Coordinates of C-alpha atoms and ligand atoms in Angstrom, one line a residue:
M4 CA -89.6 -60.1 -63.4
D5 CA -90.2 -62.0 -60.2
A6 CA -87.4 -62.2 -57.7
T7 CA -86.2 -65.7 -56.7
P8 CA -85.9 -66.3 -53.0
T9 CA -82.3 -67.5 -52.3
T10 CA -79.6 -67.5 -49.7
I11 CA -76.2 -65.7 -49.6
N12 CA -74.2 -68.9 -50.2
R13 CA -76.2 -69.6 -53.4
L14 CA -75.8 -66.1 -54.9
C15 CA -73.2 -67.5 -57.3
D16 CA -76.1 -69.3 -59.1
H17 CA -78.0 -66.1 -59.6
V18 CA -75.6 -63.5 -61.0
G19 CA -77.4 -60.9 -63.1
K20 CA -80.8 -62.0 -61.8
S21 CA -83.3 -60.6 -59.4
V22 CA -83.3 -62.3 -56.0
T23 CA -84.7 -62.0 -52.5
L24 CA -82.6 -62.5 -49.4
S25 CA -84.0 -62.7 -45.9
G26 CA -81.8 -62.0 -42.9
W27 CA -80.5 -59.5 -40.3
V28 CA -78.6 -56.3 -40.6
Y29 CA -75.0 -57.0 -39.5
K30 CA -73.6 -53.5 -40.3
T31 CA -74.7 -50.4 -42.1
R32 CA -72.9 -47.4 -43.6
S33 CA -74.4 -44.6 -45.7
S34 CA -73.1 -41.7 -47.5
G35 CA -75.7 -39.3 -48.8
K36 CA -77.6 -41.1 -51.5
V37 CA -76.2 -44.6 -51.0
A38 CA -76.8 -47.0 -48.1
F39 CA -74.7 -50.1 -47.6
I40 CA -76.1 -52.9 -45.6
V41 CA -74.1 -55.9 -44.7
L42 CA -76.7 -58.6 -44.4
R43 CA -76.3 -61.9 -42.6
D44 CA -78.7 -64.7 -43.3
G45 CA -77.2 -67.7 -41.5
T46 CA -75.3 -68.9 -44.6
G47 CA -73.0 -66.0 -45.0
L48 CA -72.5 -62.2 -45.3
C49 CA -73.4 -60.1 -48.3
Q50 CA -73.1 -56.4 -48.9
C51 CA -76.3 -54.8 -50.2
V52 CA -76.1 -51.5 -52.0
L53 CA -79.2 -49.3 -52.0
E54 CA -79.2 -46.1 -54.0
K55 CA -81.7 -43.3 -53.5
N56 CA -83.8 -42.9 -56.6
E57 CA -87.5 -42.6 -57.6
Q58 CA -88.1 -46.3 -56.9
T59 CA -86.5 -46.3 -53.5
E60 CA -87.3 -42.8 -52.3
S61 CA -90.3 -43.8 -50.2
F62 CA -88.3 -46.2 -47.9
F63 CA -84.7 -45.0 -48.4
G64 CA -84.8 -42.9 -45.2
D65 CA -86.1 -45.7 -43.0
V66 CA -83.5 -48.1 -44.4
K67 CA -80.7 -45.7 -43.7
K68 CA -81.7 -45.6 -40.0
L69 CA -81.9 -49.4 -39.7
A70 CA -79.9 -50.5 -36.7
Q71 CA -77.8 -53.6 -36.2
E72 CA -79.8 -56.9 -36.0
S73 CA -82.9 -55.5 -37.6
A74 CA -84.7 -58.3 -39.6
I75 CA -85.3 -57.5 -43.3
V76 CA -86.2 -59.0 -46.6
I77 CA -84.3 -57.4 -49.4
T78 CA -84.7 -57.7 -53.1
G79 CA -82.3 -56.8 -55.9
E80 CA -79.9 -57.9 -58.6
A81 CA -77.0 -60.3 -57.6
R82 CA -73.6 -59.2 -58.8
A83 CA -70.2 -60.8 -58.7
E84 CA -67.9 -58.5 -56.8
E85 CA -64.5 -59.8 -55.9
R86 CA -63.8 -57.1 -53.4
A87 CA -67.1 -57.6 -51.4
V88 CA -67.3 -59.9 -48.5
G89 CA -68.4 -63.4 -49.8
G90 CA -67.5 -62.4 -53.4
H91 CA -71.0 -61.1 -54.3
E92 CA -73.1 -58.0 -53.8
L93 CA -76.8 -57.2 -54.1
Q94 CA -77.9 -54.0 -55.9
A95 CA -81.0 -53.5 -53.9
T96 CA -84.3 -52.3 -55.3
A97 CA -86.7 -53.1 -52.4
V98 CA -86.4 -53.6 -48.7
D99 CA -89.1 -54.9 -46.4
I100 CA -88.5 -54.3 -42.7
V101 CA -89.7 -57.3 -40.8
D102 CA -88.6 -56.0 -37.4
A103 CA -86.5 -52.9 -36.6
A104 CA -84.2 -53.7 -33.7
H105 CA -83.0 -51.1 -31.3
D106 CA -79.9 -50.9 -29.1
Y107 CA -78.5 -54.4 -29.9
P108 CA -76.2 -54.9 -26.9
I109 CA -73.3 -56.6 -28.8
T110 CA -71.7 -53.9 -31.0
P111 CA -68.7 -54.4 -33.3
K112 CA -66.4 -53.0 -30.6
P113 CA -64.8 -55.5 -28.2
H114 CA -66.7 -56.6 -25.1
G115 CA -65.5 -58.5 -22.1
T116 CA -66.1 -62.3 -22.1
E117 CA -68.3 -62.1 -19.0
F118 CA -70.6 -59.7 -20.8
L119 CA -70.7 -61.9 -23.8
M120 CA -71.3 -65.1 -21.9
E121 CA -74.4 -63.5 -20.2
R122 CA -75.7 -62.8 -23.7
R123 CA -74.7 -66.1 -25.3
H124 CA -78.1 -66.4 -27.0
L125 CA -77.1 -63.3 -29.0
W126 CA -73.4 -63.7 -29.0
F127 CA -73.4 -66.7 -31.3
R128 CA -74.8 -64.4 -34.1
S129 CA -71.3 -62.9 -34.2
Q130 CA -68.9 -64.0 -37.0
R131 CA -66.4 -65.7 -34.8
Q132 CA -68.9 -67.7 -32.9
W133 CA -70.8 -68.5 -36.1
H134 CA -67.6 -70.0 -37.6
I135 CA -66.9 -72.1 -34.5
L136 CA -70.4 -73.5 -34.3
R137 CA -70.4 -74.4 -38.0
I138 CA -67.1 -76.2 -37.5
R139 CA -68.7 -78.0 -34.6
A140 CA -71.5 -79.2 -36.8
T141 CA -68.9 -80.6 -39.3
V142 CA -66.9 -82.3 -36.5
V143 CA -70.1 -84.0 -35.3
D144 CA -70.8 -85.1 -38.9
A145 CA -67.3 -86.3 -39.4
I146 CA -67.5 -88.4 -36.2
R147 CA -70.7 -90.1 -37.2
R148 CA -69.4 -90.7 -40.7
F149 CA -66.2 -92.3 -39.5
F150 CA -68.0 -94.8 -37.4
N151 CA -70.9 -95.4 -39.7
D152 CA -68.6 -95.9 -42.7
N153 CA -66.5 -98.3 -40.7
K154 CA -69.6 -100.3 -39.9
Y155 CA -69.9 -99.5 -36.2
V156 CA -73.5 -99.8 -34.9
L157 CA -74.9 -96.8 -33.1
I158 CA -76.1 -97.6 -29.7
D159 CA -77.9 -94.9 -27.7
T160 CA -77.1 -95.3 -24.0
P161 CA -79.2 -94.0 -21.1
I162 CA -78.7 -90.6 -19.4
F163 CA -80.1 -91.8 -16.1
A164 CA -77.5 -94.2 -14.7
P165 CA -77.9 -96.3 -11.6
A166 CA -74.2 -96.1 -10.6
A167 CA -70.9 -94.4 -11.3
G168 CA -69.1 -95.1 -14.5
E169 CA -66.1 -92.9 -13.9
G170 CA -65.7 -92.4 -10.2
A171 CA -68.1 -91.1 -7.5
Q172 CA -66.6 -87.6 -7.1
T173 CA -68.1 -86.1 -10.2
L174 CA -71.7 -87.6 -10.1
F175 CA -74.8 -85.4 -10.4
E176 CA -77.5 -87.0 -8.4
V177 CA -81.1 -86.8 -9.5
D178 CA -84.2 -87.8 -7.5
Y179 CA -85.8 -90.6 -9.5
F180 CA -89.2 -91.1 -7.9
G181 CA -87.6 -91.3 -4.5
D182 CA -84.5 -93.3 -5.6
P183 CA -81.1 -91.7 -6.3
V184 CA -79.9 -92.0 -9.9
Y185 CA -77.1 -90.2 -11.6
L186 CA -76.6 -88.3 -14.8
A187 CA -74.4 -90.4 -17.1
Q188 CA -70.7 -89.7 -16.9
T189 CA -70.1 -92.1 -19.7
G190 CA -72.0 -94.5 -21.9
Q191 CA -69.1 -96.9 -21.8
L192 CA -70.5 -99.7 -19.6
Y193 CA -73.5 -99.9 -21.8
V194 CA -71.5 -100.0 -25.1
E195 CA -69.5 -102.8 -23.6
A196 CA -72.7 -104.7 -23.3
A197 CA -73.6 -103.8 -26.8
C198 CA -70.3 -104.8 -28.4
M199 CA -70.9 -108.3 -27.2
A200 CA -74.1 -108.2 -29.3
H201 CA -72.9 -106.3 -32.4
G202 CA -69.1 -106.5 -32.4
K203 CA -68.2 -102.8 -33.2
V204 CA -70.5 -100.1 -31.7
Y205 CA -70.5 -96.5 -30.6
C206 CA -72.6 -94.1 -28.5
F207 CA -72.6 -90.4 -29.0
G208 CA -74.4 -88.0 -26.7
P209 CA -74.2 -85.6 -23.8
T210 CA -72.4 -86.6 -20.6
F211 CA -72.3 -85.0 -17.2
R212 CA -69.5 -84.4 -14.7
A213 CA -69.9 -82.5 -11.5
E214 CA -66.4 -81.1 -12.0
K215 CA -65.7 -78.6 -9.3
S216 CA -63.0 -77.0 -11.3
K217 CA -63.2 -73.7 -13.3
T218 CA -60.6 -74.5 -15.9
R219 CA -60.5 -73.7 -19.6
R220 CA -60.9 -77.5 -20.2
H221 CA -63.9 -78.4 -18.0
L222 CA -67.6 -78.3 -18.7
T223 CA -70.2 -80.0 -16.5
E224 CA -72.2 -81.0 -19.6
F225 CA -70.2 -82.1 -22.7
W226 CA -70.5 -84.4 -25.7
M227 CA -68.6 -87.5 -25.9
V228 CA -68.4 -90.2 -28.6
E229 CA -67.4 -93.7 -27.3
P230 CA -66.6 -96.6 -29.7
E231 CA -66.3 -100.0 -28.2
I232 CA -64.8 -103.1 -30.0
A233 CA -65.0 -106.8 -29.2
F234 CA -61.9 -108.9 -29.6
A235 CA -59.7 -105.8 -29.6
S236 CA -56.3 -105.2 -27.8
L237 CA -55.0 -101.9 -26.5
T238 CA -53.0 -101.5 -29.7
D239 CA -56.0 -102.1 -31.9
V240 CA -58.0 -99.4 -30.0
I241 CA -55.1 -96.9 -30.3
D242 CA -54.8 -97.6 -34.0
V243 CA -58.5 -96.8 -34.4
A244 CA -58.2 -93.6 -32.4
E245 CA -55.3 -92.5 -34.6
E246 CA -57.2 -93.1 -37.8
F247 CA -60.2 -91.4 -36.4
I248 CA -58.4 -88.2 -35.4
C249 CA -56.8 -88.0 -38.8
S250 CA -60.2 -88.3 -40.5
I251 CA -61.7 -85.5 -38.5
V252 CA -58.7 -83.2 -39.1
Q253 CA -58.8 -83.8 -42.8
R254 CA -62.5 -83.1 -43.0
V255 CA -62.3 -79.9 -41.1
L256 CA -59.4 -78.7 -43.2
K257 CA -61.3 -79.6 -46.4
D258 CA -64.5 -77.9 -45.4
H259 CA -63.4 -75.0 -43.2
R260 CA -60.0 -73.8 -44.3
E261 CA -61.2 -70.2 -44.6
E262 CA -63.0 -70.2 -41.3
L263 CA -60.0 -71.6 -39.5
I264 CA -57.9 -68.8 -41.0
E265 CA -60.5 -66.2 -39.9
L266 CA -60.2 -67.7 -36.4
G267 CA -56.4 -67.2 -36.5
R268 CA -55.7 -71.0 -36.5
N269 CA -52.3 -72.0 -37.7
I270 CA -53.2 -74.2 -40.7
E271 CA -49.8 -75.8 -41.1
E272 CA -50.0 -77.1 -37.6
L273 CA -53.2 -78.9 -38.5
E274 CA -51.8 -80.1 -41.8
A275 CA -49.0 -81.8 -39.9
I276 CA -51.5 -84.0 -38.1
K277 CA -50.6 -87.3 -39.8
K278 CA -49.9 -90.8 -38.8
P279 CA -47.9 -92.0 -36.9
F280 CA -48.7 -90.1 -33.7
F281 CA -46.2 -90.3 -30.8
R282 CA -46.6 -93.3 -28.5
L283 CA -45.2 -92.9 -25.0
T284 CA -45.8 -94.8 -21.8
Y285 CA -46.7 -93.0 -18.6
S286 CA -43.2 -93.8 -17.2
E287 CA -41.5 -92.2 -20.2
V288 CA -43.6 -89.2 -19.7
A289 CA -42.6 -89.0 -16.0
D290 CA -38.9 -88.9 -17.2
I291 CA -39.7 -86.1 -19.6
L292 CA -41.3 -84.1 -16.8
H293 CA -38.2 -84.5 -14.7
G294 CA -35.9 -83.6 -17.6
P295 CA -34.3 -80.4 -18.9
K296 CA -36.7 -79.8 -21.8
A297 CA -39.7 -79.3 -19.5
K298 CA -37.8 -76.9 -17.3
E299 CA -36.5 -74.9 -20.3
L300 CA -40.0 -74.7 -21.8
L301 CA -41.5 -73.2 -18.6
E302 CA -38.5 -70.9 -18.0
N303 CA -38.9 -69.5 -21.4
D304 CA -42.7 -69.1 -20.9
L305 CA -42.0 -67.0 -17.8
K306 CA -39.8 -64.7 -19.8
V307 CA -42.1 -64.3 -22.8
K308 CA -45.2 -63.8 -20.7
T309 CA -43.7 -61.3 -18.3
A310 CA -42.5 -59.3 -21.2
R311 CA -45.9 -59.3 -22.7
I312 CA -47.5 -58.1 -19.4
E313 CA -45.1 -55.2 -19.4
E314 CA -46.0 -54.4 -23.0
L315 CA -49.7 -54.5 -22.1
D316 CA -49.2 -52.2 -19.1
G317 CA -47.7 -49.6 -21.4
K318 CA -50.6 -50.1 -23.9
I319 CA -53.2 -49.8 -21.2
E320 CA -51.7 -46.6 -19.9
E321 CA -51.7 -45.1 -23.4
L322 CA -55.3 -46.1 -24.1
D323 CA -56.4 -44.8 -20.8
A324 CA -54.9 -41.4 -21.6
V325 CA -56.7 -41.4 -25.0
A326 CA -60.0 -42.2 -23.3
K327 CA -59.6 -39.2 -20.9
S328 CA -58.2 -36.8 -23.5
N329 CA -60.0 -34.3 -25.7
V330 CA -60.7 -36.5 -28.7
K331 CA -63.9 -37.4 -30.4
Q332 CA -66.4 -39.6 -28.5
W333 CA -66.0 -42.5 -31.0
Q334 CA -62.2 -42.4 -30.3
K335 CA -62.8 -42.5 -26.6
D336 CA -65.2 -45.4 -27.0
K337 CA -62.7 -47.3 -29.2
A338 CA -59.9 -46.8 -26.6
A339 CA -62.1 -47.8 -23.7
A340 CA -63.1 -51.0 -25.6
E341 CA -59.5 -51.8 -26.3
V342 CA -58.6 -51.3 -22.7
I343 CA -61.2 -54.0 -21.7
E344 CA -59.5 -56.4 -24.1
A345 CA -56.0 -55.6 -23.0
R346 CA -56.9 -55.9 -19.3
E347 CA -58.5 -59.2 -20.0
E348 CA -55.4 -60.5 -21.7
R349 CA -53.3 -59.1 -18.9
S350 CA -55.2 -60.7 -16.2
E351 CA -55.1 -64.1 -18.0
L352 CA -51.3 -63.8 -18.4
Q353 CA -50.9 -62.7 -14.8
E354 CA -52.6 -65.8 -13.6
Q355 CA -50.4 -67.9 -15.9
V356 CA -47.3 -66.2 -14.7
T357 CA -48.2 -66.7 -11.1
N358 CA -48.8 -70.4 -11.8
I359 CA -45.7 -71.2 -13.8
P360 CA -43.3 -71.7 -10.8
H361 CA -45.9 -74.0 -9.3
H362 CA -46.2 -76.0 -12.6
M363 CA -42.3 -76.2 -12.7
D364 CA -42.4 -77.5 -9.2
L365 CA -45.1 -80.1 -10.1
A366 CA -43.2 -81.3 -13.1
A367 CA -39.8 -81.5 -11.5
N368 CA -41.2 -83.3 -8.4
F369 CA -43.7 -85.5 -10.3
E370 CA -43.9 -88.7 -8.4
W371 CA -44.3 -92.0 -10.2
G372 CA -47.8 -93.2 -9.2
S373 CA -49.7 -90.0 -9.3
D374 CA -52.0 -89.0 -12.1
L375 CA -50.8 -86.5 -14.7
G376 CA -52.2 -83.1 -13.9
G377 CA -53.4 -80.6 -16.4
S378 CA -50.1 -78.7 -16.3
D379 CA -48.1 -81.9 -16.8
E380 CA -50.2 -82.8 -19.9
T381 CA -49.8 -79.3 -21.2
I382 CA -46.0 -79.6 -21.0
I383 CA -46.0 -83.0 -22.8
S384 CA -48.4 -81.7 -25.4
R385 CA -46.4 -78.6 -26.1
L386 CA -43.2 -80.5 -26.6
H387 CA -44.8 -82.4 -29.5
D388 CA -46.1 -81.2 -32.8
R389 CA -48.3 -84.3 -33.4
P390 CA -50.7 -85.9 -31.0
V391 CA -49.2 -88.1 -28.2
F392 CA -50.6 -91.3 -26.9
V393 CA -49.7 -91.8 -23.3
S394 CA -50.3 -95.4 -22.2
H395 CA -49.9 -97.7 -19.2
Y396 CA -50.8 -95.5 -16.2
P397 CA -50.6 -96.7 -12.6
R398 CA -53.6 -98.8 -11.8
D399 CA -54.3 -96.9 -8.6
V400 CA -55.2 -93.6 -10.3
K401 CA -57.4 -95.1 -13.0
A402 CA -61.0 -96.4 -13.4
F403 CA -61.9 -99.8 -12.1
Y404 CA -62.8 -101.3 -15.5
M405 CA -59.4 -100.9 -17.0
R406 CA -57.5 -104.1 -17.9
Q407 CA -54.6 -104.9 -15.6
D408 CA -51.3 -105.2 -17.4
R409 CA -50.4 -108.9 -17.3
D410 CA -46.6 -108.1 -17.3
D411 CA -46.7 -105.4 -14.6
A412 CA -49.5 -105.6 -12.1
R413 CA -49.0 -102.0 -11.1
L414 CA -50.2 -100.8 -14.5
V415 CA -53.4 -100.8 -16.5
E416 CA -53.7 -101.1 -20.3
N417 CA -55.1 -97.6 -20.9
F418 CA -54.2 -94.5 -22.9
D419 CA -54.9 -90.8 -23.1
L420 CA -54.4 -88.9 -26.3
L421 CA -52.9 -85.5 -25.9
A422 CA -53.5 -82.9 -28.7
P423 CA -50.3 -81.0 -29.5
Q424 CA -49.4 -77.4 -28.9
G425 CA -50.6 -77.4 -25.3
F426 CA -54.2 -78.4 -25.9
G427 CA -53.9 -81.5 -23.8
E428 CA -56.1 -84.5 -23.4
I429 CA -58.9 -85.1 -25.9
I430 CA -59.3 -88.8 -25.7
G431 CA -59.3 -91.3 -22.8
G432 CA -59.5 -95.1 -23.5
S433 CA -58.4 -98.5 -22.5
A434 CA -58.6 -102.3 -22.9
R435 CA -61.3 -103.5 -20.4
E436 CA -60.7 -106.1 -17.7
E437 CA -62.3 -109.2 -19.2
E438 CA -61.6 -111.6 -16.2
L439 CA -64.5 -111.7 -13.7
D440 CA -62.2 -112.4 -10.7
R441 CA -59.8 -109.6 -11.4
L442 CA -62.7 -107.1 -12.0
V443 CA -64.6 -108.1 -8.8
A444 CA -61.3 -107.7 -6.8
R445 CA -60.7 -104.3 -8.3
M446 CA -64.3 -103.2 -7.5
E447 CA -63.9 -104.3 -3.9
E448 CA -60.7 -102.3 -3.6
E449 CA -62.7 -99.3 -4.9
H450 CA -65.6 -100.0 -2.5
L451 CA -68.0 -100.2 -5.4
P452 CA -71.2 -102.1 -4.4
Q453 CA -71.2 -105.2 -6.5
S454 CA -75.0 -105.3 -6.5
D455 CA -75.2 -102.1 -8.6
Y456 CA -73.0 -103.7 -11.2
E457 CA -74.3 -107.3 -11.5
W458 CA -75.5 -106.7 -15.0
Y459 CA -72.1 -105.5 -16.0
L460 CA -70.4 -108.5 -14.4
D461 CA -72.7 -110.7 -16.4
L462 CA -70.7 -109.6 -19.5
R463 CA -67.7 -111.4 -17.8
R464 CA -69.8 -114.5 -17.0
Y465 CA -71.2 -115.2 -20.4
G466 CA -68.7 -115.3 -23.2
S467 CA -66.3 -112.6 -22.0
V468 CA -63.7 -111.6 -24.5
P469 CA -60.8 -109.0 -24.7
H470 CA -62.4 -105.7 -25.7
G471 CA -61.7 -102.0 -25.5
G472 CA -62.7 -98.6 -26.6
F473 CA -62.3 -94.9 -26.0
G474 CA -64.1 -91.6 -25.4
L475 CA -63.4 -88.4 -27.4
G476 CA -64.6 -85.2 -25.9
V477 CA -66.1 -83.2 -28.7
E478 CA -65.6 -79.7 -27.1
R479 CA -62.0 -80.2 -26.3
T480 CA -61.4 -81.5 -29.8
I481 CA -63.1 -78.4 -31.3
A482 CA -61.1 -76.1 -29.0
W483 CA -57.9 -77.7 -30.4
L484 CA -59.0 -77.7 -34.0
C485 CA -60.1 -74.0 -33.8
G486 CA -57.1 -73.0 -31.6
L487 CA -59.4 -71.6 -28.8
K488 CA -58.0 -70.9 -25.4
H489 CA -61.2 -71.8 -23.7
I490 CA -63.7 -74.6 -24.2
R491 CA -66.7 -72.4 -23.4
E492 CA -67.0 -71.1 -27.0
T493 CA -67.2 -74.6 -28.5
I494 CA -70.7 -75.5 -27.4
P495 CA -73.8 -73.4 -28.0
F496 CA -74.9 -73.0 -24.4
P497 CA -72.0 -74.0 -22.1
R498 CA -72.6 -75.4 -18.7
M499 CA -69.8 -74.9 -16.2
M500 CA -69.4 -74.7 -12.5
G501 CA -71.4 -71.6 -11.4
K502 CA -72.8 -71.1 -15.0
F503 CA -76.1 -72.4 -16.3
Y504 CA -77.7 -69.3 -17.8
P505 CA -78.9 -68.7 -20.5
Ligands
4AD622 O1 -61.1 -89.9 -19.9 P1 -62.6 -89.9 -19.7 O2 -63.1 -89.6 -18.4 O3 -63.0 -91.3 -20.3 C1 -64.2 -91.9 -20.2 O4 -65.2 -91.3 -19.8 C2 -64.3 -93.3 -20.7 N1 -65.5 -93.9 -20.2 C3 -64.2 -93.3 -22.2 C4 -64.2 -94.7 -22.8 O5 -63.2 -95.3 -22.7 N2 -65.3 -95.1 -23.4 O6 -63.2 -88.9 -20.8 C5 -63.0 -89.0 -22.1 C6 -62.9 -87.6 -22.8 C7 -61.7 -86.8 -22.2 O7 -60.5 -87.2 -22.9 C8 -62.1 -85.4 -22.6 O8 -61.9 -85.1 -24.0 C9 -63.6 -85.5 -22.3 O9 -64.0 -86.8 -22.4 N3 -63.9 -84.9 -21.0 C10 -64.3 -83.6 -20.8 N4 -64.6 -82.6 -21.7 C11 -65.1 -81.5 -21.1 N5 -65.3 -81.3 -19.8 C12 -65.1 -82.3 -18.9 N6 -65.3 -82.1 -17.7 C13 -64.6 -83.5 -19.4 N7 -64.2 -84.7 -18.8 C14 -63.8 -85.5 -19.8

């Protein structure tokens, strides 16, 4: 009987039949006359069992020696097996070795993040990374679906931009045949033009910021989706953002519950993401930062984290002793690997503990008029179990295109959306200034050369209407959904300050 080529995720359709799987060796184990290979093929993991008998004798020895990440084509009978990873198993009868790998550098034991980042091209074969990037693919699909289903027109905006869209400090300059141009920080100004042609539009692509900050929230290249709506008020835009976030969360919960659990994500926290989200103004947020809840939160953090550091110190000491003692080599290796992990956690905690008094200080002395810092956002986001819209920031700290509040000239009609549990800002948006005179005056204050923006000002000269939109950062959203401490794992090849390899 000919074997049917299939993939691990389709094994359920072939139980009792002969199939062929093509993939890579994830793990092996053998005991005398049986070899177990956990195969990964891009769609999942499957345990393959190969017994030594007349049929397999000629290649059994080679298969037993196969190392991690060797590429193979394996044939056998598919069986349902509840206890096996993925719920199926292959009783193998033939193995074709496509490429025998040797000394694959990423072994099942823990490695430091630096080590893994240098090997990102291999690292994303690992289960955890595989889950995250599949969730990313779903998030991207959910984003497109939301806007396409709601009749927004996709507008692809340019990457080479003649001028700043979000402030000059984070521009990457490129030599464009002798002229300076900049990598796009946003597609917004262009979707503003497009919404006057199509009503509801969005752009979705990579954006670039020369962020000179090495934080867990910053990439220099990230993906942003930016809807823009004609005849929309700030409230209209916020309502869309709320609906949009709920639709992404629902989709990820529906398609990736198991992966989220594998990643250690608290599912209940995600299930609680329902309308209505919290809606606060910037001034209300300033009051919270000055208040007792913020102080209490950080004081408690200090206690919990200091205790954990002490616990880790004890653990590191114990593990070091094991690594130096007279135990088997594999036990020493295991202890040494766990020390790396513990030290990494310790150094992260130490940094946080050192920063907490500073963050307390920043919150307690937060001055009305300054922008919310990362630590301020974290406090607000941790004090809420659903996302928080923060609106009406002081005009002076926000971008030139934001609509001035007609009731309070010090403010703009903007908002940030903070994801809960400390993940912080995932969306920034606003109503746009639709009056030519106000916009030009604001640009003058900002010393923006009007000549670079004449085309943009035309939008206020010919049929200008109230309009607005927002930008959602894909990687920050994924970090929140997956519960990741650092944004670097949410994108296949992260670009950060000092990091552009591989
Ligand atoms: O708040 P931002 O700068 O807003 C804009 O770019 C507007 N033009 C959007 C609009 O109204 N059309 O950025 C929007 C989002 C942030 O909330 C964040 O999620 C993400 O983009 N973001 C970053 N993500 C990763 N690394 C960075 N350096 C980021 N900067 C912004």
